[in-house]
PDB file of C-alpha atoms and ligand atoms in Angstrom:
ATOM      1  CA  MET A  69      82.041-103.286  12.286  1.00 53.00           C
ATOM      2  CA  SER A  70      79.201-103.712  14.459  1.00 70.00           C
ATOM      3  CA  GLU A  71      75.939-102.447  14.117  1.00 95.00           C
ATOM      4  CA  LEU A  72      75.191 -98.637  14.771  1.00 98.00           C
ATOM      5  CA  VAL A  73      71.640 -99.686  16.246  1.00 98.00           C
ATOM      6  CA  GLU A  74      71.837-102.900  18.210  1.00 98.00           C
ATOM      7  CA  LEU A  75      68.491-104.624  18.521  1.00 98.00           C
ATOM      8  CA  ASP A  76      67.981-107.952  20.388  1.00 98.00           C
ATOM      9  CA  HIS A  77      65.231-109.781  22.237  1.00 98.00           C
ATOM     10  CA  VAL A  78      64.955-110.134  25.611  1.00 98.00           C
ATOM     11  CA  GLY A  79      61.711-112.014  26.436  1.00 98.00           C
ATOM     12  CA  LYS A  80      58.998-109.989  25.100  1.00 98.00           C
ATOM     13  CA  VAL A  81      61.243-106.727  25.442  1.00 98.00           C
ATOM     14  CA  LEU A  82      62.226-105.322  21.734  1.00 98.00           C
ATOM     15  CA  ARG A  83      66.085-103.548  23.061  1.00 98.00           C
ATOM     16  CA  MET A  84      67.165-101.049  20.544  1.00 98.00           C
ATOM     17  CA  ARG A  85      70.437 -99.695  20.779  1.00 98.00           C
ATOM     18  CA  MET A  86      71.742 -96.603  19.123  1.00 98.00           C
ATOM     19  CA  ASN A  87      75.201 -97.854  19.442  1.00 98.00           C
ATOM     20  CA  ARG A  88      78.070 -95.459  17.666  1.00 98.00           C
ATOM     21  CA  PRO A  89      80.086 -94.046  20.750  1.00 98.00           C
ATOM     22  CA  ASP A  90      82.657 -92.372  18.682  1.00 97.00           C
ATOM     23  CA  LYS A  91      80.179 -89.572  17.801  1.00 98.00           C
ATOM     24  CA  LYS A  92      78.159 -90.378  21.014  1.00 98.00           C
ATOM     25  CA  ASN A  93      75.709 -91.844  18.523  1.00 98.00           C
ATOM     26  CA  ALA A  94      74.803 -89.017  16.389  1.00 98.00           C
ATOM     27  CA  LEU A  95      72.445 -90.128  14.256  1.00 98.00           C
ATOM     28  CA  THR A  96      72.473 -90.794  10.281  1.00 97.00           C
ATOM     29  CA  VAL A  97      70.159 -91.710   7.803  1.00 96.00           C
ATOM     30  CA  ASP A  98      70.534 -95.284   8.186  1.00 96.00           C
ATOM     31  CA  MET A  99      70.749 -95.418  11.606  1.00 98.00           C
ATOM     32  CA  TYR A 100      67.097 -93.730  11.806  1.00 98.00           C
ATOM     33  CA  SER A 101      65.343 -96.067   8.915  1.00 97.00           C
ATOM     34  CA  ARG A 102      67.018 -99.106  10.553  1.00 98.00           C
ATOM     35  CA  MET A 103      65.344 -97.787  13.620  1.00 98.00           C
ATOM     36  CA  ALA A 104      62.041 -97.133  12.353  1.00 98.00           C
ATOM     37  CA  ASP A 105      62.044-100.462  10.458  1.00 98.00           C
ATOM     38  CA  ALA A 106      62.404-102.367  13.927  1.00 98.00           C
ATOM     39  CA  LEU A 107      59.437-100.136  15.513  1.00 98.00           C
ATOM     40  CA  GLY A 108      57.263-100.760  12.251  1.00 98.00           C
ATOM     41  CA  ARG A 109      58.164-104.852  13.176  1.00 98.00           C
ATOM     42  CA  ALA A 110      57.783-104.402  16.382  1.00 98.00           C
ATOM     43  CA  ARG A 111      54.229-103.199  16.036  1.00 98.00           C
ATOM     44  CA  ASP A 112      52.984-106.020  14.356  1.00 97.00           C
ATOM     45  CA  ASP A 113      54.961-108.920  16.375  1.00 98.00           C
ATOM     46  CA  GLY A 114      52.984-110.292  18.981  1.00 96.00           C
ATOM     47  CA  GLU A 115      56.034-111.293  20.506  1.00 97.00           C
ATOM     48  CA  VAL A 116      56.912-108.452  21.538  1.00 98.00           C
ATOM     49  CA  ARG A 117      55.229-106.515  24.324  1.00 98.00           C
ATOM     50  CA  ALA A 118      57.410-103.344  25.223  1.00 98.00           C
ATOM     51  CA  VAL A 119      60.401-101.204  23.555  1.00 99.00           C
ATOM     52  CA  VAL A 120      63.615 -99.661  25.319  1.00 99.00           C
ATOM     53  CA  ILE A 121      65.800 -97.614  23.783  1.00 99.00           C
ATOM     54  CA  LEU A 122      69.443 -97.039  25.224  1.00 98.00           C
ATOM     55  CA  GLY A 123      72.667 -95.772  24.048  1.00 98.00           C
ATOM     56  CA  THR A 124      75.793 -95.985  25.221  1.00 98.00           C
ATOM     57  CA  GLU A 125      78.475 -95.043  28.115  1.00 97.00           C
ATOM     58  CA  GLY A 126      78.304 -91.430  28.349  1.00 97.00           C
ATOM     59  CA  ALA A 127      75.811 -90.962  25.301  1.00 98.00           C
ATOM     60  CA  PHE A 128      72.301 -91.557  24.569  1.00 98.00           C
ATOM     61  CA  THR A 129      72.651 -89.760  21.718  1.00 98.00           C
ATOM     62  CA  SER A 130      74.165 -86.574  20.141  1.00 98.00           C
ATOM     63  CA  GLY A 131      71.072 -86.338  18.080  1.00 98.00           C
ATOM     64  CA  ASN A 132      71.192 -85.714  14.309  1.00 95.00           C
ATOM     65  CA  ASP A 133      74.373 -86.304  12.224  1.00 95.00           C
ATOM     66  CA  VAL A 134      75.159 -82.967  11.645  1.00 91.00           C
ATOM     67  CA  ALA A 135      77.459 -83.781   8.413  1.00 90.00           C
ATOM     68  CA  ASP A 136      75.001 -86.270   6.783  1.00 92.00           C
ATOM     69  CA  PHE A 137      72.036 -83.842   7.699  1.00 86.00           C
ATOM     70  CA  LEU A 138      73.993 -81.303   5.454  1.00 87.00           C
ATOM     71  CA  GLN A 139      74.650 -84.313   2.645  1.00 90.00           C
ATOM     72  CA  ASN A 140      71.143 -85.670   3.158  1.00 88.00           C
ATOM     73  CA  PRO A 141      68.613 -83.351   4.288  1.00 87.00           C
ATOM     74  CA  PRO A 142      65.037 -84.800   4.983  1.00 88.00           C
ATOM     75  CA  GLU A 143      63.262 -83.671   1.674  1.00 83.00           C
ATOM     76  CA  ALA A 144      60.488 -85.925   1.606  1.00 83.00           C
ATOM     77  CA  GLU A 145      57.393 -86.802   4.072  1.00 82.00           C
ATOM     78  CA  ASP A 146      58.544 -90.551   3.763  1.00 88.00           C
ATOM     79  CA  SER A 147      62.692 -88.931   5.077  1.00 93.00           C
ATOM     80  CA  PRO A 148      63.826 -91.780   7.729  1.00 96.00           C
ATOM     81  CA  VAL A 149      64.160 -89.116  10.351  1.00 96.00           C
ATOM     82  CA  PHE A 150      60.473 -88.534   9.691  1.00 95.00           C
ATOM     83  CA  ARG A 151      59.206 -92.242   9.542  1.00 97.00           C
ATOM     84  CA  PHE A 152      61.293 -92.816  12.683  1.00 98.00           C
ATOM     85  CA  LEU A 153      59.191 -89.813  14.456  1.00 97.00           C
ATOM     86  CA  ASP A 154      56.231 -90.854  12.994  1.00 97.00           C
ATOM     87  CA  ALA A 155      57.153 -94.469  14.369  1.00 98.00           C
ATOM     88  CA  ILE A 156      57.784 -93.145  17.846  1.00 98.00           C
ATOM     89  CA  ALA A 157      54.773 -91.177  17.482  1.00 98.00           C
ATOM     90  CA  THR A 158      52.367 -93.308  16.970  1.00 98.00           C
ATOM     91  CA  PHE A 159      54.183 -96.922  18.733  1.00 98.00           C
ATOM     92  CA  PRO A 160      50.569 -98.548  19.849  1.00 98.00           C
ATOM     93  CA  LYS A 161      52.818-100.552  22.556  1.00 98.00           C
ATOM     94  CA  PRO A 162      54.705 -99.645  26.005  1.00 98.00           C
ATOM     95  CA  LEU A 163      58.218 -97.391  24.547  1.00 98.00           C
ATOM     96  CA  LEU A 164      60.630 -97.069  27.233  1.00 99.00           C
ATOM     97  CA  ALA A 165      64.248 -95.049  27.294  1.00 99.00           C
ATOM     98  CA  GLY A 166      67.420 -94.794  29.491  1.00 98.00           C
ATOM     99  CA  VAL A 167      68.772 -91.942  29.203  1.00 98.00           C
ATOM    100  CA  THR A 168      72.988 -92.269  29.865  1.00 98.00           C
ATOM    101  CA  GLY A 169      75.567 -88.897  29.205  1.00 98.00           C
ATOM    102  CA  VAL A 170      74.346 -87.068  26.263  1.00 98.00           C
ATOM    103  CA  ALA A 171      70.911 -86.169  25.166  1.00 98.00           C
ATOM    104  CA  VAL A 172      70.750 -83.371  22.815  1.00 98.00           C
ATOM    105  CA  GLY A 173      68.072 -82.431  19.988  1.00 98.00           C
ATOM    106  CA  ILE A 174      66.253 -85.467  19.308  1.00 98.00           C
ATOM    107  CA  GLY A 175      68.089 -87.092  21.880  1.00 98.00           C
ATOM    108  CA  THR A 176      65.556 -85.173  24.226  1.00 98.00           C
ATOM    109  CA  THR A 177      62.407 -84.571  22.228  1.00 98.00           C
ATOM    110  CA  MET A 178      62.122 -88.423  21.801  1.00 98.00           C
ATOM    111  CA  LEU A 179      61.462 -88.597  25.403  1.00 98.00           C
ATOM    112  CA  LEU A 180      58.326 -86.852  24.861  1.00 98.00           C
ATOM    113  CA  HIS A 181      57.279 -90.247  22.638  1.00 98.00           C
ATOM    114  CA  CYS A 182      58.504 -92.637  25.621  1.00 98.00           C
ATOM    115  CA  ASP A 183      55.901 -93.954  28.174  1.00 98.00           C
ATOM    116  CA  LEU A 184      58.727 -94.157  30.384  1.00 98.00           C
ATOM    117  CA  ALA A 185      61.411 -92.536  30.415  1.00 99.00           C
ATOM    118  CA  TYR A 186      64.696 -92.988  32.931  1.00 99.00           C
ATOM    119  CA  ALA A 187      68.197 -90.844  33.253  1.00 98.00           C
ATOM    120  CA  ALA A 188      71.215 -91.916  34.370  1.00 98.00           C
ATOM    121  CA  SER A 189      72.982 -89.176  36.900  1.00 98.00           C
ATOM    122  CA  ASP A 190      75.249 -87.768  33.866  1.00 98.00           C
ATOM    123  CA  ALA A 191      72.904 -87.607  31.877  1.00 98.00           C
ATOM    124  CA  ARG A 192      72.885 -83.746  30.246  1.00 98.00           C
ATOM    125  CA  PHE A 193      69.849 -82.831  27.899  1.00 98.00           C
ATOM    126  CA  ARG A 194      70.157 -79.901  25.842  1.00 98.00           C
ATOM    127  CA  LEU A 195      67.430 -78.627  22.840  1.00 98.00           C
ATOM    128  CA  PRO A 196      69.984 -76.754  21.072  1.00 97.00           C
ATOM    129  CA  PHE A 197      67.427 -76.515  17.240  1.00 97.00           C
ATOM    130  CA  VAL A 198      67.645 -72.434  17.339  1.00 97.00           C
ATOM    131  CA  ASN A 199      71.103 -72.231  17.993  1.00 97.00           C
ATOM    132  CA  LEU A 200      72.162 -74.103  14.747  1.00 95.00           C
ATOM    133  CA  GLY A 201      69.508 -72.175  12.498  1.00 96.00           C
ATOM    134  CA  LEU A 202      67.008 -74.728  13.043  1.00 95.00           C
ATOM    135  CA  VAL A 203      63.402 -74.931  14.166  1.00 96.00           C
ATOM    136  CA  PRO A 204      62.447 -78.002  16.988  1.00 97.00           C
ATOM    137  CA  GLU A 205      60.877 -81.009  15.385  1.00 96.00           C
ATOM    138  CA  ALA A 206      58.834 -84.345  17.046  1.00 98.00           C
ATOM    139  CA  ALA A 207      55.972 -81.709  17.814  1.00 98.00           C
ATOM    140  CA  SER A 208      58.044 -80.611  20.204  1.00 98.00           C
ATOM    141  CA  THR A 209      57.032 -76.838  20.162  1.00 98.00           C
ATOM    142  CA  LEU A 210      53.488 -78.363  21.306  1.00 98.00           C
ATOM    143  CA  LEU A 211      54.345 -81.068  23.633  1.00 98.00           C
ATOM    144  CA  LEU A 212      56.597 -78.917  25.555  1.00 98.00           C
ATOM    145  CA  PRO A 213      54.521 -75.717  26.217  1.00 98.00           C
ATOM    146  CA  ARG A 214      51.601 -77.962  26.827  1.00 97.00           C
ATOM    147  CA  MET A 215      53.546 -79.928  29.510  1.00 97.00           C
ATOM    148  CA  LEU A 216      55.612 -77.662  31.186  1.00 97.00           C
ATOM    149  CA  GLY A 217      54.278 -74.315  30.118  1.00 98.00           C
ATOM    150  CA  HIS A 218      54.951 -71.451  27.639  1.00 98.00           C
ATOM    151  CA  VAL A 219      57.715 -69.769  29.520  1.00 98.00           C
ATOM    152  CA  ARG A 220      59.522 -72.666  30.316  1.00 98.00           C
ATOM    153  CA  ALA A 221      58.964 -74.444  26.974  1.00 98.00           C
ATOM    154  CA  ALA A 222      61.056 -71.181  25.658  1.00 98.00           C
ATOM    155  CA  GLU A 223      63.638 -70.984  28.007  1.00 98.00           C
ATOM    156  CA  LEU A 224      65.101 -74.587  26.941  1.00 98.00           C
ATOM    157  CA  LEU A 225      63.869 -74.221  23.071  1.00 98.00           C
ATOM    158  CA  PHE A 226      65.488 -70.233  23.060  1.00 98.00           C
ATOM    159  CA  LEU A 227      68.702 -70.996  24.678  1.00 98.00           C
ATOM    160  CA  GLY A 228      69.359 -74.712  23.745  1.00 98.00           C
ATOM    161  CA  GLU A 229      71.492 -74.811  27.091  1.00 98.00           C
ATOM    162  CA  VAL A 230      72.931 -78.028  28.962  1.00 98.00           C
ATOM    163  CA  PHE A 231      69.913 -79.189  31.730  1.00 98.00           C
ATOM    164  CA  SER A 232      70.723 -82.034  34.401  1.00 98.00           C
ATOM    165  CA  ALA A 233      69.286 -85.409  35.152  1.00 98.00           C
ATOM    166  CA  GLU A 234      67.632 -84.177  38.426  1.00 98.00           C
ATOM    167  CA  LYS A 235      66.524 -80.911  36.092  1.00 98.00           C
ATOM    168  CA  ALA A 236      64.778 -83.232  33.356  1.00 98.00           C
ATOM    169  CA  CYS A 237      62.849 -85.482  36.615  1.00 98.00           C
ATOM    170  CA  GLU A 238      61.456 -81.687  37.939  1.00 98.00           C
ATOM    171  CA  LEU A 239      60.566 -80.776  34.584  1.00 98.00           C
ATOM    172  CA  GLY A 240      58.495 -84.437  34.017  1.00 98.00           C
ATOM    173  CA  LEU A 241      60.244 -85.433  30.757  1.00 98.00           C
ATOM    174  CA  VAL A 242      62.003 -88.285  32.591  1.00 98.00           C
ATOM    175  CA  ASN A 243      60.111 -90.335  35.293  1.00 98.00           C
ATOM    176  CA  ALA A 244      63.399 -90.900  37.909  1.00 98.00           C
ATOM    177  CA  VAL A 245      67.010 -90.226  37.856  1.00 98.00           C
ATOM    178  CA  ILE A 246      69.222 -93.603  38.778  1.00 98.00           C
ATOM    179  CA  ASP A 247      72.780 -94.294  39.115  1.00 97.00           C
ATOM    180  CA  ALA A 248      74.451 -94.557  35.907  1.00 95.00           C
ATOM    181  CA  HIS A 249      76.031 -98.437  36.455  1.00 95.00           C
ATOM    182  CA  GLY A 250      72.331 -99.453  37.259  1.00 97.00           C
ATOM    183  CA  LEU A 251      70.210 -97.723  34.938  1.00 98.00           C
ATOM    184  CA  GLU A 252      69.849-100.311  31.918  1.00 98.00           C
ATOM    185  CA  GLU A 253      68.898-103.135  34.565  1.00 98.00           C
ATOM    186  CA  HIS A 254      66.400-100.952  36.377  1.00 98.00           C
ATOM    187  CA  VAL A 255      64.785 -99.698  32.814  1.00 98.00           C
ATOM    188  CA  MET A 256      64.588-103.491  31.521  1.00 98.00           C
ATOM    189  CA  ASN A 257      63.437-104.714  34.358  1.00 98.00           C
ATOM    190  CA  GLN A 258      60.245-101.641  34.445  1.00 98.00           C
ATOM    191  CA  ALA A 259      60.202-102.739  30.206  1.00 98.00           C
ATOM    192  CA  ARG A 260      59.862-106.726  31.877  1.00 98.00           C
ATOM    193  CA  ARG A 261      57.084-105.614  34.201  1.00 98.00           C
ATOM    194  CA  VAL A 262      55.006-103.588  31.968  1.00 98.00           C
ATOM    195  CA  ALA A 263      55.180-106.720  29.359  1.00 98.00           C
ATOM    196  CA  GLU A 264      53.976-109.506  31.839  1.00 98.00           C
ATOM    197  CA  GLN A 265      50.318-106.968  32.089  1.00 98.00           C
ATOM    198  CA  PRO A 266      47.710-107.772  30.012  1.00 98.00           C
ATOM    199  CA  PRO A 267      49.001-106.745  26.377  1.00 97.00           C
ATOM    200  CA  ALA A 268      45.682-105.697  25.100  1.00 98.00           C
ATOM    201  CA  ALA A 269      44.661-103.801  28.246  1.00 98.00           C
ATOM    202  CA  ILE A 270      47.994-101.551  27.934  1.00 98.00           C
ATOM    203  CA  ARG A 271      47.657-101.298  24.289  1.00 98.00           C
ATOM    204  CA  THR A 272      44.218 -99.164  25.432  1.00 98.00           C
ATOM    205  CA  ALA A 273      44.824 -97.392  28.188  1.00 98.00           C
ATOM    206  CA  LYS A 274      48.013 -96.100  25.865  1.00 98.00           C
ATOM    207  CA  ARG A 275      45.737 -95.445  23.000  1.00 98.00           C
ATOM    208  CA  LEU A 276      43.069 -93.222  25.404  1.00 98.00           C
ATOM    209  CA  MET A 277      46.011 -91.550  26.865  1.00 98.00           C
ATOM    210  CA  LYS A 278      47.385 -90.510  23.693  1.00 97.00           C
ATOM    211  CA  ARG A 279      43.939 -90.069  21.864  1.00 97.00           C
ATOM    212  CA  VAL A 280      43.576 -86.216  22.334  1.00 96.00           C
ATOM    213  CA  ASN A 281      46.668 -85.150  21.138  1.00 96.00           C
ATOM    214  CA  ALA A 282      47.449 -87.467  18.558  1.00 97.00           C
ATOM    215  CA  GLU A 283      46.216 -85.595  15.476  1.00 98.00           C
ATOM    216  CA  ALA A 284      47.318 -81.922  16.289  1.00 98.00           C
ATOM    217  CA  ILE A 285      50.747 -84.248  16.960  1.00 98.00           C
ATOM    218  CA  ALA A 286      50.756 -85.327  13.359  1.00 97.00           C
ATOM    219  CA  GLU A 287      49.812 -82.150  12.111  1.00 98.00           C
ATOM    220  CA  THR A 288      52.547 -80.154  14.214  1.00 98.00           C
ATOM    221  CA  MET A 289      55.445 -82.581  13.091  1.00 97.00           C
ATOM    222  CA  ARG A 290      54.248 -82.146   9.589  1.00 96.00           C
ATOM    223  CA  ILE A 291      54.769 -78.311   9.266  1.00 96.00           C
ATOM    224  CA  GLU A 292      57.651 -78.578  11.794  1.00 96.00           C
ATOM    225  CA  GLY A 293      58.518 -80.735   9.365  1.00 94.00           C
ATOM    226  CA  GLU A 294      58.094 -78.341   6.694  1.00 94.00           C
ATOM    227  CA  CYS A 295      59.956 -75.327   8.657  1.00 95.00           C
ATOM    228  CA  PHE A 296      62.654 -77.712   9.234  1.00 92.00           C
ATOM    229  CA  GLY A 297      63.203 -78.418   5.598  1.00 90.00           C
ATOM    230  CA  SER A 298      63.293 -74.052   4.777  1.00 92.00           C
ATOM    231  CA  ALA A 299      65.500 -73.744   7.941  1.00 94.00           C
ATOM    232  CA  LEU A 300      68.665 -76.033   7.153  1.00 91.00           C
ATOM    233  CA  LYS A 301      68.812 -74.199   4.127  1.00 91.00           C
ATOM    234  CA  SER A 302      69.045 -70.449   5.797  1.00 94.00           C
ATOM    235  CA  PRO A 303      72.316 -68.445   6.110  1.00 96.00           C
ATOM    236  CA  GLU A 304      71.608 -69.094   9.607  1.00 97.00           C
ATOM    237  CA  ALA A 305      71.868 -72.746   9.654  1.00 95.00           C
ATOM    238  CA  ALA A 306      74.830 -73.211   7.350  1.00 93.00           C
ATOM    239  CA  GLU A 307      76.734 -70.640   9.645  1.00 96.00           C
ATOM    240  CA  ALA A 308      76.172 -72.537  12.322  1.00 96.00           C
ATOM    241  CA  LEU A 309      76.087 -76.202  11.025  1.00 93.00           C
ATOM    242  CA  GLN A 310      79.720 -75.014   9.572  1.00 93.00           C
ATOM    243  CA  ALA A 311      80.665 -73.723  12.674  1.00 95.00           C
ATOM    244  CA  PHE A 312      80.294 -76.795  14.486  1.00 93.00           C
ATOM    245  CA  LEU A 313      82.108 -79.127  11.666  1.00 92.00           C
ATOM    246  CA  GLN A 314      84.702 -76.755  11.987  1.00 95.00           C
ATOM    247  CA  LYS A 315      85.113 -76.568  16.080  1.00 95.00           C
ATOM    248  CA  ARG A 316      84.602 -72.919  16.182  1.00 96.00           C
ATOM    249  CA  GLU A 317      82.049 -70.538  17.560  1.00 97.00           C
ATOM    250  CA  PRO A 318      79.118 -69.556  15.024  1.00 97.00           C
ATOM    251  CA  ASP A 319      78.815 -65.479  14.512  1.00 97.00           C
ATOM    252  CA  PHE A 320      75.113 -64.299  13.608  1.00 97.00           C
ATOM    253  CA  SER A 321      75.802 -60.717  13.867  1.00 96.00           C
ATOM    254  CA  ARG A 322      75.675 -60.400  10.231  1.00 95.00           C
ATOM    255  CA  PHE A 323      72.363 -61.890   9.821  1.00 94.00           C
ATOM    256  CA  GLY A 324      68.742 -58.993   9.906  1.00 81.00           C
TER     257      GLY A 324
HETATM  258  N1  COA B 587      76.795 -85.186  14.211  1.00 91.52           N
HETATM  259  C1  COA B 587      78.310 -85.068  13.871  1.00 91.52           C
HETATM  260  N2  COA B 587      79.089 -85.704  14.625  1.00 91.52           N
HETATM  261  C2  COA B 587      79.175 -85.259  15.787  1.00 91.52           C
HETATM  262  C3  COA B 587      77.547 -85.056  16.218  1.00 91.52           C
HETATM  263  C4  COA B 587      76.813 -84.463  16.098  1.00 91.52           C
HETATM  264  N3  COA B 587      75.308 -84.294  16.015  1.00 91.52           N
HETATM  265  N4  COA B 587      77.769 -85.218  17.801  1.00 91.52           N
HETATM  266  C5  COA B 587      79.174 -85.256  18.039  1.00 91.52           C
HETATM  267  N5  COA B 587      79.731 -85.525  17.189  1.00 91.52           N
HETATM  268  C6  COA B 587      81.368 -85.948  16.925  1.00 91.52           C
HETATM  269  C7  COA B 587      82.217 -84.811  17.142  1.00 91.52           C
HETATM  270  O1  COA B 587      82.275 -84.209  15.518  1.00 91.52           O
HETATM  271  C8  COA B 587      83.690 -85.559  17.399  1.00 91.52           C
HETATM  272  O2  COA B 587      84.046 -86.510  16.176  1.00 91.52           O
HETATM  273  P1  COA B 587      85.604 -85.956  15.997  1.00 91.52           P
HETATM  274  O3  COA B 587      86.222 -87.023  16.920  1.00 91.52           O
HETATM  275  O4  COA B 587      85.229 -86.838  14.723  1.00 91.52           O
HETATM  276  O5  COA B 587      85.869 -84.999  16.046  1.00 91.52           O
HETATM  277  C9  COA B 587      82.672 -87.072  17.883  1.00 91.52           C
HETATM  278  O6  COA B 587      81.506 -87.025  17.731  1.00 91.52           O
HETATM  279  C10 COA B 587      82.788 -86.603  19.932  1.00 91.52           C
HETATM  280  O7  COA B 587      82.132 -85.622  19.649  1.00 91.52           O
HETATM  281  P2  COA B 587      82.983 -84.708  20.878  1.00 91.52           P
HETATM  282  O8  COA B 587      82.207 -83.660  20.465  1.00 91.52           O
HETATM  283  O9  COA B 587      84.151 -84.760  20.800  1.00 91.52           O
HETATM  284  O10 COA B 587      82.347 -85.057  22.277  1.00 91.52           O
HETATM  285  P3  COA B 587      82.137 -84.041  23.787  1.00 91.52           P
HETATM  286  O11 COA B 587      81.535 -85.316  24.673  1.00 91.52           O
HETATM  287  O12 COA B 587      83.168 -82.881  23.898  1.00 91.52           O
HETATM  288  O13 COA B 587      80.635 -83.449  23.031  1.00 91.52           O
HETATM  289  C11 COA B 587      78.208 -83.258  22.545  1.00 91.52           C
HETATM  290  C12 COA B 587      79.576 -84.263  23.163  1.00 91.52           C
HETATM  291  C13 COA B 587      77.297 -84.071  21.963  1.00 91.52           C
HETATM  292  C14 COA B 587      77.584 -82.130  23.910  1.00 91.52           C
HETATM  293  C15 COA B 587      78.933 -82.911  21.214  1.00 91.52           C
HETATM  294  O14 COA B 587      79.556 -83.349  20.504  1.00 91.52           O
HETATM  295  C16 COA B 587      77.454 -81.612  20.670  1.00 91.52           C
HETATM  296  O15 COA B 587      77.776 -80.609  21.171  1.00 91.52           O
HETATM  297  N6  COA B 587      77.745 -82.188  19.674  1.00 91.52           N
HETATM  298  C17 COA B 587      76.490 -81.425  18.340  1.00 91.52           C
HETATM  299  C18 COA B 587      75.006 -82.036  18.865  1.00 91.52           C
HETATM  300  C19 COA B 587      73.877 -81.125  18.087  1.00 91.52           C
HETATM  301  O16 COA B 587      74.222 -80.364  18.053  1.00 91.52           O
HETATM  302  N7  COA B 587      72.847 -81.601  17.670  1.00 91.52           N
HETATM  303  C20 COA B 587      71.972 -81.464  17.362  1.00 91.52           C
HETATM  304  C21 COA B 587      72.392 -82.040  16.172  1.00 91.52           C
HETATM  305  S1  COA B 587      70.273 -81.133  15.378  1.00 91.52           S
END
């Protein structure tokens, strides 16, 4: 079986690919763990100057693997999903993303922690946390209102509707929309250019850009994590997640 998270080095760029195309790259506990570990190593590896996160054709990631999440709910602060979120939020070197196809849930919110992000023209974004009876994560409850203003953030989070690459670009979630065939080459090229810059100057620039929000992000993630843990055990989430697994529409009419 091929690796569910593929890692390879291209010059001084670490390429990290979510690679579970039959499940639209839905992320399991093992995949989060592997990505968190890879970022941890890349932090300290002088040979890595930038990291690129990619998916596969037609899928960046469909977010948390629903079945895996029900079996292995994130309960402790050091659970793999929280380790991954902490790793991307505090990664000291340039982090880039190339989004192809579906980018659901954490597939969209992880972009809030990337420095450069590009979307293929076929990219489709969605934040369905509320739809699933859950709560937004990755400090998106802090960062989205700050970036977009409250009303635009609330529209994305309350309705959880799909939005296009062009819309993501207009909202400032990605830098540009690139033809799907050229996306990976473009992102790798941007990463190589960033990796050729003076590394200490880049790290300092990043640290200074992130400084003001750093504590608030950590605190928000902690509170969101607590709310997420309780929401995951709620009847609303049970109905939504079972409906997904049973391939039917959820019915929230009985909840007060
Ligand atoms: N968790 C578990 N399995 C998932 C998944 C997820 N997040 N996303 C997709 N899959 C599975 C599907 O169940 C399906 O499995 P099957 O072939 O065994 O039936 C397979 O991946 C392909 O997905 P499918 O729904 O057939 O593809 P699609 O192109 O019609 O739709 C999505 C793709 C991503 C729009 C749709 O799968 C979806 O909405 N997934 C749920 C995303 C989600 O809610 N994520 C947030 C979790 S917090």
